[in-house]
PDB file of C-alpha atoms in Angstrom:
ATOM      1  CA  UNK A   1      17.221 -11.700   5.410  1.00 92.00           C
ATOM      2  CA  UNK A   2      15.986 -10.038   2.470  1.00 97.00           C
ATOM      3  CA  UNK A   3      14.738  -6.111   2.531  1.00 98.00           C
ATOM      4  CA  UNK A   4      11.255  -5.519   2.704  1.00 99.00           C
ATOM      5  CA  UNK A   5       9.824  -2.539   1.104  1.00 99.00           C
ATOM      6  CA  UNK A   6       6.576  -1.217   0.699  1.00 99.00           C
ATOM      7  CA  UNK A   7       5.055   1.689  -0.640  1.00 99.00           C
ATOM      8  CA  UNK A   8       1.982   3.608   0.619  1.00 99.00           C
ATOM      9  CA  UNK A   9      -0.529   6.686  -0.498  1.00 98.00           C
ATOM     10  CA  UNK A  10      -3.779   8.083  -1.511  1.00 97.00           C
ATOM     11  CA  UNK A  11      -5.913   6.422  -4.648  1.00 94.00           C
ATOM     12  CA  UNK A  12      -3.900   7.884  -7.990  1.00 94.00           C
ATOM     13  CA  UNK A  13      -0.431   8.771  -6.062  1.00 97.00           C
ATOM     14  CA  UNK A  14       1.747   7.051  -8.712  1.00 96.00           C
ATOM     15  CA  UNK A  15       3.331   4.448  -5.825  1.00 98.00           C
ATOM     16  CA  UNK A  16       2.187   0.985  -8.063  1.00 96.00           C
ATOM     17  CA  UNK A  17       3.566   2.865 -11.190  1.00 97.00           C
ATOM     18  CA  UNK A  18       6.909   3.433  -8.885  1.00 99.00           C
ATOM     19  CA  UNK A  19       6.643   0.291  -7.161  1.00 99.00           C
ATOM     20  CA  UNK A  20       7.031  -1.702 -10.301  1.00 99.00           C
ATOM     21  CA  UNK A  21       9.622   0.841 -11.571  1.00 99.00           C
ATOM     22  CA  UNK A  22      11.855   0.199  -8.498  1.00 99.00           C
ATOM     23  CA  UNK A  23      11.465  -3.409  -9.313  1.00 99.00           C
ATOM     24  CA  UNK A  24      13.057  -3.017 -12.727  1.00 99.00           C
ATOM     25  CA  UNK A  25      15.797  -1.119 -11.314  1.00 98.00           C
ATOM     26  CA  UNK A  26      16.421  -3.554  -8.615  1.00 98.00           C
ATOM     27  CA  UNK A  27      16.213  -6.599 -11.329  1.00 98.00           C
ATOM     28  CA  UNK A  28      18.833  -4.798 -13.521  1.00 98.00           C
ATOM     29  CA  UNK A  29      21.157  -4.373 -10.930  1.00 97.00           C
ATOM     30  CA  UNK A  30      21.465  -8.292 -10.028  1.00 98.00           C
ATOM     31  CA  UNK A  31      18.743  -8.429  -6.931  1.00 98.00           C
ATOM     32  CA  UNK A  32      16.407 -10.667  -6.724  1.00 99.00           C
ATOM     33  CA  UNK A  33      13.023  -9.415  -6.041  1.00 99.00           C
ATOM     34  CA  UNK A  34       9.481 -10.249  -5.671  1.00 99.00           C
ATOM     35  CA  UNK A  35       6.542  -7.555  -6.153  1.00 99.00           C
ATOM     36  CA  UNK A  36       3.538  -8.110  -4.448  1.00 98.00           C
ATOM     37  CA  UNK A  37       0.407  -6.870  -3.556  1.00 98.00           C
ATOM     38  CA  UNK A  38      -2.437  -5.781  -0.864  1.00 98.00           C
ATOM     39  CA  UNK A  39      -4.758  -7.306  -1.048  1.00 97.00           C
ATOM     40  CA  UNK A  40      -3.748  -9.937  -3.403  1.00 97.00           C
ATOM     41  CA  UNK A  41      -0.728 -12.001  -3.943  1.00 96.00           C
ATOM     42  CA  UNK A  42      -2.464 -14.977  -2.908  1.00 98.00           C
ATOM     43  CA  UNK A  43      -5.058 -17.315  -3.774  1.00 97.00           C
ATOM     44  CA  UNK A  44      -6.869 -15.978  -0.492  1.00 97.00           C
ATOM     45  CA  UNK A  45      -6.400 -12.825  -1.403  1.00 97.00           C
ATOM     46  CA  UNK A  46      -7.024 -12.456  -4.900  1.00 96.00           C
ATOM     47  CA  UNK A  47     -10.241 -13.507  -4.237  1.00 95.00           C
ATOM     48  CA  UNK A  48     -10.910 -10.902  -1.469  1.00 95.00           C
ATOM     49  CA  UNK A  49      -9.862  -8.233  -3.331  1.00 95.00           C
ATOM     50  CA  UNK A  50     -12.386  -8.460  -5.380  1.00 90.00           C
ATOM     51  CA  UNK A  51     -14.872  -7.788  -3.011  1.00 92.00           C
ATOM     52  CA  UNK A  52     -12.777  -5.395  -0.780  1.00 94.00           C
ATOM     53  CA  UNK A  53     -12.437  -2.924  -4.481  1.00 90.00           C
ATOM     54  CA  UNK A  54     -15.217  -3.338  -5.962  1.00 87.00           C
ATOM     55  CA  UNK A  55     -18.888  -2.156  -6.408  1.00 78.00           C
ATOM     56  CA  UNK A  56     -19.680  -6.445  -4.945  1.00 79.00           C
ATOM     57  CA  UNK A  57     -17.994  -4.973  -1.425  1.00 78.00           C
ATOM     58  CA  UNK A  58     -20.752  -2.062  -1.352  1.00 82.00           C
ATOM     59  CA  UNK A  59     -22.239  -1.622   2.385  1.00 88.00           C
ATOM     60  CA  UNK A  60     -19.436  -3.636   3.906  1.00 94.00           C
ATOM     61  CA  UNK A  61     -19.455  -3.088   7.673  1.00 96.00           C
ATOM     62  CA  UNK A  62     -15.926  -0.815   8.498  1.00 97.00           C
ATOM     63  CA  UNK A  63     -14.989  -3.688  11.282  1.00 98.00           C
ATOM     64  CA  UNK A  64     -15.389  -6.360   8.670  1.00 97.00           C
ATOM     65  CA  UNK A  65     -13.198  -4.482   5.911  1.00 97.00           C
ATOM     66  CA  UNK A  66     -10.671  -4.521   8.525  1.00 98.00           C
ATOM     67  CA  UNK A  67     -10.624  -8.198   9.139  1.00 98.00           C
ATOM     68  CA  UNK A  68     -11.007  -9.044   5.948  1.00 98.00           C
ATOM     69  CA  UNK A  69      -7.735  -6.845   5.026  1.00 98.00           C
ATOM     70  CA  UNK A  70      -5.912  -8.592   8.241  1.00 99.00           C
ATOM     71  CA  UNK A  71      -7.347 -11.852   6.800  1.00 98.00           C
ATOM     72  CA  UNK A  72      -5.553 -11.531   3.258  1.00 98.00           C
ATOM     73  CA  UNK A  73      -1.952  -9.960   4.829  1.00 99.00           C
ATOM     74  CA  UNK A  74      -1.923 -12.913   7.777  1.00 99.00           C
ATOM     75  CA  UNK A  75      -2.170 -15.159   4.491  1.00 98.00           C
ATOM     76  CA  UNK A  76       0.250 -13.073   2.421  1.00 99.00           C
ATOM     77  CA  UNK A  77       3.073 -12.619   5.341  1.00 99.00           C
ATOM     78  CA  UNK A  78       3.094 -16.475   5.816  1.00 99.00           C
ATOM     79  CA  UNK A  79       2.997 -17.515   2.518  1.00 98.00           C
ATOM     80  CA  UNK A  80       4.447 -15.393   0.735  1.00 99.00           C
ATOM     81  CA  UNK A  81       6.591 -12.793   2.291  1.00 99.00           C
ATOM     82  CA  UNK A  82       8.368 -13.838   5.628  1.00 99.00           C
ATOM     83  CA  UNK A  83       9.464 -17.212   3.064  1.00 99.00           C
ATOM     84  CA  UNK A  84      10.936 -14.896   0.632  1.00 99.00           C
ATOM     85  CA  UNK A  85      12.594 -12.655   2.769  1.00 99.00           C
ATOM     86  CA  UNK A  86      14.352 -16.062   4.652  1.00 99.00           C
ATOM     87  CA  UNK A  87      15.803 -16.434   0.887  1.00 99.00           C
ATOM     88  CA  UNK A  88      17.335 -13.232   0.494  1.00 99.00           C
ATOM     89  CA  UNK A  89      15.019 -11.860  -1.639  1.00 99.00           C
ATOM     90  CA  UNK A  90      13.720  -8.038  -1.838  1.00 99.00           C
ATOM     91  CA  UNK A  91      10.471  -8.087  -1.211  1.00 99.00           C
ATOM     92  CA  UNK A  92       8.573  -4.999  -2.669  1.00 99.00           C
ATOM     93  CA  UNK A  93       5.033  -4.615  -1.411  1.00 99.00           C
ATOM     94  CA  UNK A  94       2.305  -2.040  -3.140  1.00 99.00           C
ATOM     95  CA  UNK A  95       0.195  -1.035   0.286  1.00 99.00           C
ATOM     96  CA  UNK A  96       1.025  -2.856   3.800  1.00 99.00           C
ATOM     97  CA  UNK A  97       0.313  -1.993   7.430  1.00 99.00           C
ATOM     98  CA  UNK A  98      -0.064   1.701   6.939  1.00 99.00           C
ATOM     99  CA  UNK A  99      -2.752   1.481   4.477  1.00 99.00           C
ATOM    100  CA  UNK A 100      -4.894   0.066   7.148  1.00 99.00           C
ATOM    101  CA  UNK A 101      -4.203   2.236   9.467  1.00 99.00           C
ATOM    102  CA  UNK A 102      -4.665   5.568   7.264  1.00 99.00           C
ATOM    103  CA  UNK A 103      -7.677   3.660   5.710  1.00 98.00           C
ATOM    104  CA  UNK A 104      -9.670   2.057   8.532  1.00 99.00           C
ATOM    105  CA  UNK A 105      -8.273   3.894  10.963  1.00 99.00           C
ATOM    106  CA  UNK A 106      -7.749   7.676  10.158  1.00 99.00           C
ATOM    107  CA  UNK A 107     -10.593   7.301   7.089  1.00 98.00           C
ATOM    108  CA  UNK A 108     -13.214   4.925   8.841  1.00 98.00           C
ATOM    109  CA  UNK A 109     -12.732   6.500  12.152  1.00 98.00           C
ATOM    110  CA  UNK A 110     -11.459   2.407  13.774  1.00 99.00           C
ATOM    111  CA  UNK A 111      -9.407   2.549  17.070  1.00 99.00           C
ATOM    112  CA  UNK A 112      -5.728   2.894  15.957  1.00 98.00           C
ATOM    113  CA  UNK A 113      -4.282   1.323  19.046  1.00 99.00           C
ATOM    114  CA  UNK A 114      -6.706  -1.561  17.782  1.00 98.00           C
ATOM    115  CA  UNK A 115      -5.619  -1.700  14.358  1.00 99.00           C
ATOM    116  CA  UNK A 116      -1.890  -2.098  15.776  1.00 98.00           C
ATOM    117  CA  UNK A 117      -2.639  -4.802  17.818  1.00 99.00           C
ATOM    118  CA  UNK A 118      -5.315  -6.491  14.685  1.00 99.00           C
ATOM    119  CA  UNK A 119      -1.648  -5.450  12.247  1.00 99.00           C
ATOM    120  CA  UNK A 120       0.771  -7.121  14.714  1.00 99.00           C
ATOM    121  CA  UNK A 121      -1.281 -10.334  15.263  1.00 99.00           C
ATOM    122  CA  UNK A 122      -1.708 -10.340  11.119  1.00 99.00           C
ATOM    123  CA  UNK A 123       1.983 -10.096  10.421  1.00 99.00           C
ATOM    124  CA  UNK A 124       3.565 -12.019  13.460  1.00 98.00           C
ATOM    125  CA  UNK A 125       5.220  -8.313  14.306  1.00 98.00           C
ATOM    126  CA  UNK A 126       7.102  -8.412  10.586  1.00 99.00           C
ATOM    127  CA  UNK A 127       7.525  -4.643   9.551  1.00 98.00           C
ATOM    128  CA  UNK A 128       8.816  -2.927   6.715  1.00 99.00           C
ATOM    129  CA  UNK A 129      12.447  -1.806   6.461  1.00 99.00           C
ATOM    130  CA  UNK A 130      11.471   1.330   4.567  1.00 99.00           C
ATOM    131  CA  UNK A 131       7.959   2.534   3.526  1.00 99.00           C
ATOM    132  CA  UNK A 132       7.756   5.274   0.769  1.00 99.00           C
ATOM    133  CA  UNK A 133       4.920   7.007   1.463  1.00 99.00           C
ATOM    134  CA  UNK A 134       4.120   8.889  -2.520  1.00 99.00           C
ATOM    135  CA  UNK A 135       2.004  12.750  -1.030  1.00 98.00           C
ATOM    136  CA  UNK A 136       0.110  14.015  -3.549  1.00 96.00           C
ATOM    137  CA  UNK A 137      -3.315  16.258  -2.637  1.00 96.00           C
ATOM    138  CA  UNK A 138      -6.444  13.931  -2.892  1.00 95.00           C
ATOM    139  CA  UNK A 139      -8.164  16.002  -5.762  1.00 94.00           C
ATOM    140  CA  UNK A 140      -5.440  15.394  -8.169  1.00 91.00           C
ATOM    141  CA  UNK A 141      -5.162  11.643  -6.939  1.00 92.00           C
ATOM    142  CA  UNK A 142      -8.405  10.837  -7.304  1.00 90.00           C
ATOM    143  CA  UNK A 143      -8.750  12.348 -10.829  1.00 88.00           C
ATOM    144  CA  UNK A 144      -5.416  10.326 -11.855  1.00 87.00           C
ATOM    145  CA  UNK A 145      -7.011   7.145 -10.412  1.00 84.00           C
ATOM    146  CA  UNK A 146     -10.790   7.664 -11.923  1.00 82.00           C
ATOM    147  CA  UNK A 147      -8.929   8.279 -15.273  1.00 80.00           C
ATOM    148  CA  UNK A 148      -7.039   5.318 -15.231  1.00 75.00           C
ATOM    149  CA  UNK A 149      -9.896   3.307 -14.617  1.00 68.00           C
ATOM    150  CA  UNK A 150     -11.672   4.579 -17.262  1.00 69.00           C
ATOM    151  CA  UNK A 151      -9.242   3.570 -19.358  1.00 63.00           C
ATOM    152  CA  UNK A 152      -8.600  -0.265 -17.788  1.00 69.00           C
ATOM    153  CA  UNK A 153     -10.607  -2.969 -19.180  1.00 59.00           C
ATOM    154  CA  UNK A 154     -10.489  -5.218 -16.081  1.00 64.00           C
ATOM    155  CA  UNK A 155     -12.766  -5.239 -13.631  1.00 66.00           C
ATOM    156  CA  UNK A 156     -13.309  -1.601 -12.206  1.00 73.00           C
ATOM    157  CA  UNK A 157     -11.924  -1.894  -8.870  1.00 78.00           C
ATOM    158  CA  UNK A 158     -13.097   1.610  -7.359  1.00 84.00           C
ATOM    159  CA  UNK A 159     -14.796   1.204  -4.406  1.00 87.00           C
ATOM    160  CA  UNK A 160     -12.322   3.393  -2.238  1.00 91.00           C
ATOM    161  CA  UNK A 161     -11.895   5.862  -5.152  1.00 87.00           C
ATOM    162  CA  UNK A 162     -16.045   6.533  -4.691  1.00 86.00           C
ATOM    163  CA  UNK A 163     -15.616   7.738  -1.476  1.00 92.00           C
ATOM    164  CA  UNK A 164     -16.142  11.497  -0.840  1.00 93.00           C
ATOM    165  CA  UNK A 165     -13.431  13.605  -0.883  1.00 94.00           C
ATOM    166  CA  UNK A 166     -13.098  14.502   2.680  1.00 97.00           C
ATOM    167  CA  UNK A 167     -12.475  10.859   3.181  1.00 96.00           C
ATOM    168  CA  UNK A 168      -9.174  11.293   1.404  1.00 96.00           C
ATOM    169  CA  UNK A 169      -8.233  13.791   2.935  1.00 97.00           C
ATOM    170  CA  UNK A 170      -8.579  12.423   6.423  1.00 98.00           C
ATOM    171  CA  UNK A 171      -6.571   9.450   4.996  1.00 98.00           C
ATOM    172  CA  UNK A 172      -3.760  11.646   3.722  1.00 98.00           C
ATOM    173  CA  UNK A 173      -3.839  13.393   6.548  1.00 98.00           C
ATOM    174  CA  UNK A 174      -3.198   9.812   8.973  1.00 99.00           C
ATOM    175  CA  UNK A 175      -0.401   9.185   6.358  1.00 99.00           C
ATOM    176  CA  UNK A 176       1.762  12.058   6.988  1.00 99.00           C
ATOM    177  CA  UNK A 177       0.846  11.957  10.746  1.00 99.00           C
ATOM    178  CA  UNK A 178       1.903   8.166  10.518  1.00 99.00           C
ATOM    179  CA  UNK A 179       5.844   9.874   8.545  1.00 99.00           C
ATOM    180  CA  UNK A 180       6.026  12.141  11.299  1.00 99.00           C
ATOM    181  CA  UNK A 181       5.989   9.689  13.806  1.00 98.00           C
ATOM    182  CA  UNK A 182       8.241   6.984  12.189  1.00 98.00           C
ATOM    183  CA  UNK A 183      10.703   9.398  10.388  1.00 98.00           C
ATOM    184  CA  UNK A 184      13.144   6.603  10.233  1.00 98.00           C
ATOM    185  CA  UNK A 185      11.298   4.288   8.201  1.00 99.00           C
ATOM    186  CA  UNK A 186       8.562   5.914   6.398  1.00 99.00           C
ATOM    187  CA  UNK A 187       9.957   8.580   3.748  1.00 99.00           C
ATOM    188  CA  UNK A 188       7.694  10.886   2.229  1.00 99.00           C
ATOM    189  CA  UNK A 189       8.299  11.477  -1.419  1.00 99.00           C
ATOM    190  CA  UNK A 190       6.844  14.201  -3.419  1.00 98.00           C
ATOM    191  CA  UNK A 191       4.578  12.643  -6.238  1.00 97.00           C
ATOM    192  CA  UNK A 192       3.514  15.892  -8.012  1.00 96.00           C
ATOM    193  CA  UNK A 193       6.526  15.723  -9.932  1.00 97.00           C
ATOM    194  CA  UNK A 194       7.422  13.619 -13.084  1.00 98.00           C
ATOM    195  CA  UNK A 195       7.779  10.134 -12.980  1.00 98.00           C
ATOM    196  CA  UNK A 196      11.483   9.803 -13.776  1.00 98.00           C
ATOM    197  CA  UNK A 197      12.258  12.449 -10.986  1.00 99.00           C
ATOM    198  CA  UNK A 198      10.362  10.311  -8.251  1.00 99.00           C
ATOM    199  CA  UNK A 199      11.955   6.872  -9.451  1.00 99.00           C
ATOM    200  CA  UNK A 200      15.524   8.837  -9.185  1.00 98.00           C
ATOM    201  CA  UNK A 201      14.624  10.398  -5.708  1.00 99.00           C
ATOM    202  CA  UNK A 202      13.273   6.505  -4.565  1.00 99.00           C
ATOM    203  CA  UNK A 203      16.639   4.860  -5.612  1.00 98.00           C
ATOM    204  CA  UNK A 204      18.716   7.564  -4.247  1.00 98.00           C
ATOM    205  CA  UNK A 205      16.503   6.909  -0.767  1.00 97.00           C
ATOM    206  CA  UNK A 206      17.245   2.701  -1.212  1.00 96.00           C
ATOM    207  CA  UNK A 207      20.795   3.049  -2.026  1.00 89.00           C
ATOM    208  CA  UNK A 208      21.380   4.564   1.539  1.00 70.00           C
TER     209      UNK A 208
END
């Protein structure tokens, strides 16, 4: 079986720009990888995404963001992920369970024990080996994110970064309770630091 990684945190953290770093580094070393997505990374999802992070998924019902999130990884993990792993292949995933349950869960204010059981039905039980969890305070995330999407051309996917600000913080705050409870596989990296000194610290974490 291949290793299954995924990386988690507020809008603006860094973790796709570290994500796709730790790719690279995997790539030059010989191992195979894939780098996916949530939502996306399927024709399913794709599609969803676009209303899930957009201004098109305004006044969605909390309870149906949550399904629809389930929807895309059940689709993903069968697809796409569990196949690749049965390969050999690293599988590196930008947002997974914990996002739903810091998001819908800690954010929305949705039954965690019921987002476990909606996360374990979605993925078949298939967890991460090691989630890097990229802490940053909201403020400075969400400034990093609105900038970047300023600057993007594509379609401005900012639903989540509209939110208020105490909704980030709630959602940080279910991440870090989320590390404390699974020290073992969720690692909680410092992303108020420069890039290169993250991407070191995130190697020196998978090389163990």
């Amino acid at each position: 079986m291949g290793l299954f990684i995924t990386f988690e945190g507020i809008e603006g953290c860094g973790k796709t720009t570290q994500a796709a770093l730790l790719d690279e580094h995997l790539r030059s070393k010989g191992v195979e990888t894939l780098l996916m997505r949530e939502p996306g990374g399927t024709a399913l999802g794709e599609k969803v995404r676009g209303i899930l992070l957009t201004s098109e998924g305004a006044g969605i019902d909390a309870i149906a963001e949550l399904f629809l999130y389930e929807a895309c990884r059940a689709q993903l993990v069968n697809d796409v992920i569990r196949p690749a792993l049965a390969k050999g292949i690293t599988v590196i995933c930008d947002r997974f369970i914990d996002s739903t349950v810091a998001y819908q869960g800690f954010g929305r204010g949705i039954d965690i024990a019921a987002i476990t059981s909606a996360n374990t039905i979605a993925t078949n039980g298939l967890s991460p080996d090691i989630t890097l969890l990229i802490d940053c305070p909201p403020e400075a995330g969400i400034r990093r994110a609105l900038s970047r999407l300023d600057a993007d051309a594509g379609p401005r996917e900012d639903r989540f970064e509209r939110e208020a600000l105490a909704f980030h913080t709630k959602v940080q705050g279910g991440y870090l309770k989320l590390a404390a409870s699974n020290p073992d596989r969720i690692k909680v990296i410092n992303g108020e630091r420069e890039i290169p000194l993250i991407h070191k610290e995130i190697c020196d974490i998978i090389k163990r």
